[in-house]
PDB file of N, CA and C in Angstrom:
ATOM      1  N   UNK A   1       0.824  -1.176   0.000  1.00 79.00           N
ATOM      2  CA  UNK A   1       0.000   0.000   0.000  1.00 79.00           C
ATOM      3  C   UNK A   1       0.880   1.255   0.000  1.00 79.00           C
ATOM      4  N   UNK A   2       1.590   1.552   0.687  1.00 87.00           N
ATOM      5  CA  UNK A   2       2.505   2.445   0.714  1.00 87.00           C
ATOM      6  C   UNK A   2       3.377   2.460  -0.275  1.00 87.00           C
ATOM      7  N   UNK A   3       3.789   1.902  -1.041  1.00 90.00           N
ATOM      8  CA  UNK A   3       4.583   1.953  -2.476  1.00 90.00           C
ATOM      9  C   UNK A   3       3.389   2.927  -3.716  1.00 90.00           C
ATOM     10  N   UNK A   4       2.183   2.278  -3.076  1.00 85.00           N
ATOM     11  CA  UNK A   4       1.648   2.508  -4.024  1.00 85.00           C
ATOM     12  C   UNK A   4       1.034   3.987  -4.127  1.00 85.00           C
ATOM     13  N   UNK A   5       0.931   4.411  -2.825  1.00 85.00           N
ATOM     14  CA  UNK A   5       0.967   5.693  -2.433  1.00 85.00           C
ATOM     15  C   UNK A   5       2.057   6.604  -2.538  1.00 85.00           C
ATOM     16  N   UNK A   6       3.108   6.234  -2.379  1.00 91.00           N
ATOM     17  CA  UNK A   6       4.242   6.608  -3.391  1.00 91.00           C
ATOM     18  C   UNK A   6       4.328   6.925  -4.543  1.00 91.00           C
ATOM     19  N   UNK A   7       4.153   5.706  -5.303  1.00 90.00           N
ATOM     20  CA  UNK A   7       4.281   6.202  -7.007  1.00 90.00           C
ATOM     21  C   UNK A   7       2.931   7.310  -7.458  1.00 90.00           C
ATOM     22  N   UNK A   8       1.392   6.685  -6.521  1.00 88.00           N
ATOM     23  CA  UNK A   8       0.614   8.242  -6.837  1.00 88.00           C
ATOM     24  C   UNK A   8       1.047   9.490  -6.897  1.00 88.00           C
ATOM     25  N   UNK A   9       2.064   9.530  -5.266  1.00 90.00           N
ATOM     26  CA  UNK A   9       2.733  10.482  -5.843  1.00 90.00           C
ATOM     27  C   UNK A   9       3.358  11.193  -6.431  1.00 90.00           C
ATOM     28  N   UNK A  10       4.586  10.272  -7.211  1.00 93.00           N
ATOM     29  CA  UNK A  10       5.406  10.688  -7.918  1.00 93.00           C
ATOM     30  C   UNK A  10       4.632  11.147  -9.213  1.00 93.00           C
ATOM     31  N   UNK A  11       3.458  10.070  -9.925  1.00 91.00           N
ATOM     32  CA  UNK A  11       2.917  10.514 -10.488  1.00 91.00           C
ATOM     33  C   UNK A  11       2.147  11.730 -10.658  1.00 91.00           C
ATOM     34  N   UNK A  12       1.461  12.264  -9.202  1.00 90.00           N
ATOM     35  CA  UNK A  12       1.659  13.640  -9.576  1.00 90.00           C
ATOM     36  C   UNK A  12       2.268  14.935  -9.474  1.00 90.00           C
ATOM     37  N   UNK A  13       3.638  14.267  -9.938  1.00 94.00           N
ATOM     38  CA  UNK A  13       4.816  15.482  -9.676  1.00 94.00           C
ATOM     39  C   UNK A  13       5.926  15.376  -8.875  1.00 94.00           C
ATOM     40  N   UNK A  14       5.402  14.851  -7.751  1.00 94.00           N
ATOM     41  CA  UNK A  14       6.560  15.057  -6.299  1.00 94.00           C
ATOM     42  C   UNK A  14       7.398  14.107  -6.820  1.00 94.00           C
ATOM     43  N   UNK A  15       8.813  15.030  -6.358  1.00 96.00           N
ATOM     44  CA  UNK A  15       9.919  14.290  -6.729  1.00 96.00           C
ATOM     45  C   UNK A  15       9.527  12.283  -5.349  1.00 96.00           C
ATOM     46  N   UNK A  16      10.466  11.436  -5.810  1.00 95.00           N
ATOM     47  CA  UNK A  16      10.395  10.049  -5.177  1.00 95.00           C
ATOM     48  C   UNK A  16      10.365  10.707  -3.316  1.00 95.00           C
ATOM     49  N   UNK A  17      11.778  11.704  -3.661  1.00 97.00           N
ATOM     50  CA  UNK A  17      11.702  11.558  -1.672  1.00 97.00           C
ATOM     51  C   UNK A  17      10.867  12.337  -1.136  1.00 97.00           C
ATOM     52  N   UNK A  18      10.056  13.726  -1.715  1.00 96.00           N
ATOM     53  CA  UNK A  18       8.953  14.352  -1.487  1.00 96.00           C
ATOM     54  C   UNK A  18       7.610  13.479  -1.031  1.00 96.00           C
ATOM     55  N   UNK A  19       7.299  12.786  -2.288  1.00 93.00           N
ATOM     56  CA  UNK A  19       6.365  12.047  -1.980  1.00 93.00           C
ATOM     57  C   UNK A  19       6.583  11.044  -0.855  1.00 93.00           C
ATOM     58  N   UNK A  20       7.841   9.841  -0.185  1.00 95.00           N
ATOM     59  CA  UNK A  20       7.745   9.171   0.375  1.00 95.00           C
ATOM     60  C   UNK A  20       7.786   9.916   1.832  1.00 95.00           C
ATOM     61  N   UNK A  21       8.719  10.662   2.011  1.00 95.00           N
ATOM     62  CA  UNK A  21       8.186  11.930   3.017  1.00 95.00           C
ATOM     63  C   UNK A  21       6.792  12.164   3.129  1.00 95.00           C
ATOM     64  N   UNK A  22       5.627  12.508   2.446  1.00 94.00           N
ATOM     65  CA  UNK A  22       4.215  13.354   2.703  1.00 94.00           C
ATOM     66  C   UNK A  22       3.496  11.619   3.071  1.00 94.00           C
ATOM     67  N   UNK A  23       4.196  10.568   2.532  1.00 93.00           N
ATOM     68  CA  UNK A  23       3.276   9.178   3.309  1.00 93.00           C
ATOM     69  C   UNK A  23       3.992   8.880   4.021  1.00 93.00           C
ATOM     70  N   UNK A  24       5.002   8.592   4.788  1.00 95.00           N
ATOM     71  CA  UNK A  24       5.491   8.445   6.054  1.00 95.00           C
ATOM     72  C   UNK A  24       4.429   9.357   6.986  1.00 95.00           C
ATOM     73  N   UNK A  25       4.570  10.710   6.558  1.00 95.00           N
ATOM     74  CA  UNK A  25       3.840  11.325   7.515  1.00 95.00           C
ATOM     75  C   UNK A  25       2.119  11.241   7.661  1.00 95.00           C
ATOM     76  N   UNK A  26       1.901  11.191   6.406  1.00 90.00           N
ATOM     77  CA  UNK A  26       1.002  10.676   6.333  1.00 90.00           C
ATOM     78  C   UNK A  26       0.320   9.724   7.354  1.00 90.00           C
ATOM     79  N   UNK A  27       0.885   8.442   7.010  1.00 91.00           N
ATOM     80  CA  UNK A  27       0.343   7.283   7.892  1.00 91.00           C
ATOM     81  C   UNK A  27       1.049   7.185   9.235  1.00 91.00           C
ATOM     82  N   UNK A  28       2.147   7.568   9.585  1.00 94.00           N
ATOM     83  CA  UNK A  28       2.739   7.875  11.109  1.00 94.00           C
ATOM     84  C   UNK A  28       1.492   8.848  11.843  1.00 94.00           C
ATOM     85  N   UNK A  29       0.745   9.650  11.114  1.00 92.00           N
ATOM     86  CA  UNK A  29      -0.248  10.461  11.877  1.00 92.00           C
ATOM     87  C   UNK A  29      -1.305   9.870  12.191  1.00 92.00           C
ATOM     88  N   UNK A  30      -1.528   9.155  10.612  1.00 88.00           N
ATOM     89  CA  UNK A  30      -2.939   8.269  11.286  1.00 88.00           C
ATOM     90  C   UNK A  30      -2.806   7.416  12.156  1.00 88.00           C
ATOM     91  N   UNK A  31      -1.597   6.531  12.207  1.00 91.00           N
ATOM     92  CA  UNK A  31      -1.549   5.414  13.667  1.00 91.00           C
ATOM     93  C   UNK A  31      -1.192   5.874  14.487  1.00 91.00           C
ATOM     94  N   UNK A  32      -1.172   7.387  15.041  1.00 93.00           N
ATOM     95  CA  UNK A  32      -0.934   7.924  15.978  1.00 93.00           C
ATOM     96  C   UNK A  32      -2.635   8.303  16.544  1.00 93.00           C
ATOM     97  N   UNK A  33      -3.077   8.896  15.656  1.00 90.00           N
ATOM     98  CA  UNK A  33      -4.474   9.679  15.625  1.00 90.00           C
ATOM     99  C   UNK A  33      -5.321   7.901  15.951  1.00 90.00           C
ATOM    100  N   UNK A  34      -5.103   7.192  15.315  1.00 91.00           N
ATOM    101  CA  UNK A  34      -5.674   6.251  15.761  1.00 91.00           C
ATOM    102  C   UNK A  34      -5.958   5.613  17.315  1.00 91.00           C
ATOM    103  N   UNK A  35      -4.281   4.857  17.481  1.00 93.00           N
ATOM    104  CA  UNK A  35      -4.060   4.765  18.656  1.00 93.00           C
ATOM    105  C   UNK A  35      -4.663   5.236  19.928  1.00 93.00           C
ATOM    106  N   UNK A  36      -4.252   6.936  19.765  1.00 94.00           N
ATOM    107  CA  UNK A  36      -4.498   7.656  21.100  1.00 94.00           C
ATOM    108  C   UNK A  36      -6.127   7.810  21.326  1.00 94.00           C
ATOM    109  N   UNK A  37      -7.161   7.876  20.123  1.00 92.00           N
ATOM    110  CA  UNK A  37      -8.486   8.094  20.020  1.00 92.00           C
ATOM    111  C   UNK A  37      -9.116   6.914  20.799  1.00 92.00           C
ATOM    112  N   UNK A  38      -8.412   5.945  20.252  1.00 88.00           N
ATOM    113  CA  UNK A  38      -9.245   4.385  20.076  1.00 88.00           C
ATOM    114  C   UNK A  38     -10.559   4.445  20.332  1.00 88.00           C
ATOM    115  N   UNK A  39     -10.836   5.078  18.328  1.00 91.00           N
ATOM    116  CA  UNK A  39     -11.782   4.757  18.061  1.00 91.00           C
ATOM    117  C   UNK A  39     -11.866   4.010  17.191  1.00 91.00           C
ATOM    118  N   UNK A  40     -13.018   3.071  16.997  1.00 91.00           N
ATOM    119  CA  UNK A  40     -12.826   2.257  15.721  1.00 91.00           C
ATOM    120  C   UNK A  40     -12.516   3.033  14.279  1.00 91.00           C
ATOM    121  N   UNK A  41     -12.106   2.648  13.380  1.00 87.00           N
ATOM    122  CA  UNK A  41     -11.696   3.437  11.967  1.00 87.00           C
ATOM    123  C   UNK A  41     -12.781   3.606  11.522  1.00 87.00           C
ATOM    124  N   UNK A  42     -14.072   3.422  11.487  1.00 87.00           N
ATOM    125  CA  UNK A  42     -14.536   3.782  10.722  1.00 87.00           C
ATOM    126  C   UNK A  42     -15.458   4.870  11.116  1.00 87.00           C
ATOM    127  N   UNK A  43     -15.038   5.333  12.527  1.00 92.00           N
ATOM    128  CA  UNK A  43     -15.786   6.836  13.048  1.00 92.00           C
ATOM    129  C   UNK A  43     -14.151   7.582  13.074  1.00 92.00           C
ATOM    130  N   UNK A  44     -13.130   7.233  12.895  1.00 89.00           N
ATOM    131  CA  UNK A  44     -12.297   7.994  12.394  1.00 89.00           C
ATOM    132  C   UNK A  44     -12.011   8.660  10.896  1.00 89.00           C
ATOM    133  N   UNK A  45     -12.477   7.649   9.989  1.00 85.00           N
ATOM    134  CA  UNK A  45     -12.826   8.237   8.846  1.00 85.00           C
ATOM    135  C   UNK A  45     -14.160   9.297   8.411  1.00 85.00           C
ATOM    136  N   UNK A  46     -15.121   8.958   9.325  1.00 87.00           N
ATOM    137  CA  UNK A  46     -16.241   9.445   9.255  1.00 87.00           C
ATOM    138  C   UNK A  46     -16.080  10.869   9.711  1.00 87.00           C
ATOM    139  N   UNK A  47     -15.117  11.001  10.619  1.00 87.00           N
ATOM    140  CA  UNK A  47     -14.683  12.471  11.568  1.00 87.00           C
ATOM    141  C   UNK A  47     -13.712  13.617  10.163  1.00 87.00           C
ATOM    142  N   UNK A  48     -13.105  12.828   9.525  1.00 83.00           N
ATOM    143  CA  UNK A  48     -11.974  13.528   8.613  1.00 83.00           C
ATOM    144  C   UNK A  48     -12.582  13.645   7.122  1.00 83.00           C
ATOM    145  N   UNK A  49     -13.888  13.214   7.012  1.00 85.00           N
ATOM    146  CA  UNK A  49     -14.507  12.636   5.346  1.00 85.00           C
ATOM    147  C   UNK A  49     -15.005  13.698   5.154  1.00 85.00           C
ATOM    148  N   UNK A  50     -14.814  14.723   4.238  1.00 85.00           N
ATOM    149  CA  UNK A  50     -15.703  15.905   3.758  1.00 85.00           C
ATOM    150  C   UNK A  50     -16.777  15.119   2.616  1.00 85.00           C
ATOM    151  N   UNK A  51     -18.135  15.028   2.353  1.00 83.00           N
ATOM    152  CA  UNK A  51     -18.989  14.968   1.310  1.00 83.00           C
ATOM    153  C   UNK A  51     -18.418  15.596   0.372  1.00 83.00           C
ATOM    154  N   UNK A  52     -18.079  14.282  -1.042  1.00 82.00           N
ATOM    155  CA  UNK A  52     -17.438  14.862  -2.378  1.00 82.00           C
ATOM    156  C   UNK A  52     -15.942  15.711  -2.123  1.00 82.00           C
ATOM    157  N   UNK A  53     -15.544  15.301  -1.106  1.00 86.00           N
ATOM    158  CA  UNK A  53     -14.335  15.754  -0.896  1.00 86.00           C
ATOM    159  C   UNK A  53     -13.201  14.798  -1.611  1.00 86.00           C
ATOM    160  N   UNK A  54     -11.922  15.013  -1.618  1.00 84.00           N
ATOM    161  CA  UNK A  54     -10.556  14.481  -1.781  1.00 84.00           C
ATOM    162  C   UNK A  54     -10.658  12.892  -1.292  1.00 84.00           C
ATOM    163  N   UNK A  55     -10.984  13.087   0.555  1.00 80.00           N
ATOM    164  CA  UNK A  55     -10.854  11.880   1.104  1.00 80.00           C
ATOM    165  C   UNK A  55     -12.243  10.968   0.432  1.00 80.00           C
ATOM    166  N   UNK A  56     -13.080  11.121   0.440  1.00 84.00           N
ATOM    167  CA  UNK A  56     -14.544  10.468  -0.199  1.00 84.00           C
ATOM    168  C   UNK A  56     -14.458  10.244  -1.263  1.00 84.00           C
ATOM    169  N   UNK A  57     -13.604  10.725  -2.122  1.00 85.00           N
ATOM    170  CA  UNK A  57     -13.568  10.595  -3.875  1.00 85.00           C
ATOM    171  C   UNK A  57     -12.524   9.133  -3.456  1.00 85.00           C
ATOM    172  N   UNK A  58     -10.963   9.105  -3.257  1.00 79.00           N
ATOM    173  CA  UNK A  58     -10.244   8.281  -2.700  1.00 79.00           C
ATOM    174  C   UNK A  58     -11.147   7.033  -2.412  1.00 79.00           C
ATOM    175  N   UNK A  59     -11.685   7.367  -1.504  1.00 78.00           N
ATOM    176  CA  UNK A  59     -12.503   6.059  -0.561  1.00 78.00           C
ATOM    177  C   UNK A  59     -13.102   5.298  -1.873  1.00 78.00           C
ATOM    178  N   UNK A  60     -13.894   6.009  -2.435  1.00 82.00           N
ATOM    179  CA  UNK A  60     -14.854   5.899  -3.321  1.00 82.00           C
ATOM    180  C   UNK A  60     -13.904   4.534  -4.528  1.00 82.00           C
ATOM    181  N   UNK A  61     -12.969   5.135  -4.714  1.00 79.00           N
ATOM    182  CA  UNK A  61     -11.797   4.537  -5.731  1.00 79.00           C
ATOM    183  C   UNK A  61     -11.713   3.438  -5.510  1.00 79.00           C
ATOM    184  N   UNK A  62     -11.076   3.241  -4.069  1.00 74.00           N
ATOM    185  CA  UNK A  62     -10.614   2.181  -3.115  1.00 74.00           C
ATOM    186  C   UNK A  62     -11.242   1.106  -3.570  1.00 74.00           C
ATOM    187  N   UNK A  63     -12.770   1.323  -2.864  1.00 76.00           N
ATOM    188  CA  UNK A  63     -14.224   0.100  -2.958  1.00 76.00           C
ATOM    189  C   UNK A  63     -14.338   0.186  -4.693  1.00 76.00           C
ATOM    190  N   UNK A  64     -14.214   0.703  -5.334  1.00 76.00           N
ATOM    191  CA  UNK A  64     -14.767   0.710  -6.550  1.00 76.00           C
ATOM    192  C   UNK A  64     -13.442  -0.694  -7.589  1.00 76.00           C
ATOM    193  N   UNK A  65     -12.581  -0.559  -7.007  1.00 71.00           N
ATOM    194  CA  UNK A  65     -11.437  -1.574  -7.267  1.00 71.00           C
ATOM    195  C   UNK A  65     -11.564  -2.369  -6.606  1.00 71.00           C
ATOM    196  N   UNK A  66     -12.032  -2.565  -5.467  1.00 65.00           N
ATOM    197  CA  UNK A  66     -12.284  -3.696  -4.585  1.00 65.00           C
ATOM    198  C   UNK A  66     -10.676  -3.385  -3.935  1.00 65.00           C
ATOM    199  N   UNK A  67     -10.294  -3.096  -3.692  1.00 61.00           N
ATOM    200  CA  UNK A  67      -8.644  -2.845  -2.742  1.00 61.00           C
ATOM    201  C   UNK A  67      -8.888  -2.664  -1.200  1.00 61.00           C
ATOM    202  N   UNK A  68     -10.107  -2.721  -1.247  1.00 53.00           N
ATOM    203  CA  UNK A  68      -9.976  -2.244   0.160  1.00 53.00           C
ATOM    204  C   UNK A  68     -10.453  -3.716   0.854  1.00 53.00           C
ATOM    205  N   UNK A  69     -10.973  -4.458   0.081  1.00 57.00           N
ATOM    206  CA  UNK A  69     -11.167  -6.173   0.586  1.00 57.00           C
ATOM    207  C   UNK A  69     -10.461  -6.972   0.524  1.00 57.00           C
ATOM    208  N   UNK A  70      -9.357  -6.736  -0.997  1.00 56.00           N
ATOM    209  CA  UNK A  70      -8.148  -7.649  -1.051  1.00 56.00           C
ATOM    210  C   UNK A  70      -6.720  -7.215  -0.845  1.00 56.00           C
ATOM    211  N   UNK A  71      -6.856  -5.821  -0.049  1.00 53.00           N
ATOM    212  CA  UNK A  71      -5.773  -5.310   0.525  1.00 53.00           C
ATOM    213  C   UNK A  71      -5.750  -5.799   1.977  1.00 53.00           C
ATOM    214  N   UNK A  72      -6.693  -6.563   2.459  1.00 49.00           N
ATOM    215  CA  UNK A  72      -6.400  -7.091   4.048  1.00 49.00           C
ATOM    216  C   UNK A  72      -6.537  -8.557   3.879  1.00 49.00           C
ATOM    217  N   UNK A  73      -6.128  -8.977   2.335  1.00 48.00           N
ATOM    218  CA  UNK A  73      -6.069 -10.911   2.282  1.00 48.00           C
ATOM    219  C   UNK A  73      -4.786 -11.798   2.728  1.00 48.00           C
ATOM    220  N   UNK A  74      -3.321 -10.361   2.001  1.00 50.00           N
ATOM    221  CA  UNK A  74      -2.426 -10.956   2.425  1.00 50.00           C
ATOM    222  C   UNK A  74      -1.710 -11.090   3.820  1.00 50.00           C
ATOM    223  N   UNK A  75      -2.570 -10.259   4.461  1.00 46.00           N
ATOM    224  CA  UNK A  75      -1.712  -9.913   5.804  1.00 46.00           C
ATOM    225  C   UNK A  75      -2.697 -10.464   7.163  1.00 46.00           C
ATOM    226  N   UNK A  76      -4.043 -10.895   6.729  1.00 47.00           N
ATOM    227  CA  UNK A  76      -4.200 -11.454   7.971  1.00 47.00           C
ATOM    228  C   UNK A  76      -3.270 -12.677   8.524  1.00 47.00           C
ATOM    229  N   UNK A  77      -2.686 -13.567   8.011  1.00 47.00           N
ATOM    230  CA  UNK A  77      -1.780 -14.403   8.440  1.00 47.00           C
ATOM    231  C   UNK A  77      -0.600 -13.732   9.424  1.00 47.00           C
ATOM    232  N   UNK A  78      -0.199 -12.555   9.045  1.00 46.00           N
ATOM    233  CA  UNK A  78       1.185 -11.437   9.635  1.00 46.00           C
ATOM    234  C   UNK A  78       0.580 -10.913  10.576  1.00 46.00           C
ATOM    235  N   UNK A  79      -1.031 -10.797  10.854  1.00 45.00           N
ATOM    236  CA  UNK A  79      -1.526  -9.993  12.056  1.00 45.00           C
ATOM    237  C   UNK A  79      -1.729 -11.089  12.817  1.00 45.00           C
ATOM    238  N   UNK A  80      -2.367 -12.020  12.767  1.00 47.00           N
ATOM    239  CA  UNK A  80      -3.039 -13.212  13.179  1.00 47.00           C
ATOM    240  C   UNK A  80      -1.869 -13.700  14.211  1.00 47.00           C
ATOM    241  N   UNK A  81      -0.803 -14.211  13.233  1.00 46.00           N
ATOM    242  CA  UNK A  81       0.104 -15.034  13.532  1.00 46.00           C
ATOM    243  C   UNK A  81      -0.566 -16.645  13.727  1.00 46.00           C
ATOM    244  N   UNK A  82       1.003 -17.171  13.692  1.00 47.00           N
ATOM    245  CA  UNK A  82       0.579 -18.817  13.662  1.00 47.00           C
ATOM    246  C   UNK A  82       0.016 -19.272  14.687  1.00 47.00           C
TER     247      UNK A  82
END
C-alpha cells in the first residue's frame, strides 16, 4: 500500500523523496491519531470525510477496485500469527 501511495505520488509530480516523506507522515499520523483516540476506523474516517471531498472521492476509488477487501487478504496471516 505504501509503495503505491508513493508512485501516486510521484505521479503527480513530487519528486520520489517528497512524496515518500508526505506518506510516512502521512500514515505515522494516522496510527498515531488512531491509537491515542481508540476509536474504531470507521468513526475515524467518518470524523476527517468531507462529502465529495478528496478523502470520499479516494474512498470511493478504493471500494470501486475492490482494494480495500483484497488489501487485508495478504496480511491477515502477519496480524493473526501462527
Amino acid at each position: 500500500m505504501m509503495e503505491g501511495m508513493i508512485d501516486g505520488g510521484v505521479h503527480m509530480g513530487f519528486s520520489r523523496e517528497t512524496a515518500t516523506t508526505l506518506v510516512h507522515h502521512t500514515l505515522l499520523g494516522s496510527t498515531l491519531y488512531a491509537m491515542e483516540s481508540k476509536q474504531r476506523p470507521t468513526v475515524l474516517r467518518n470524523s476527517v470525510t468531507s462529502p465529495a471531498g478528496t478523502t470520499a472521492s479516494a474512498i470511493y476509488d478504493w471500494n470501486m477496485e475492490n482494494l480495500a477487501q483484497s488489501s487485508t487478504m495478504p496480511y491477515g496471516p502477519a496480524i493473526v500469527g501462527p
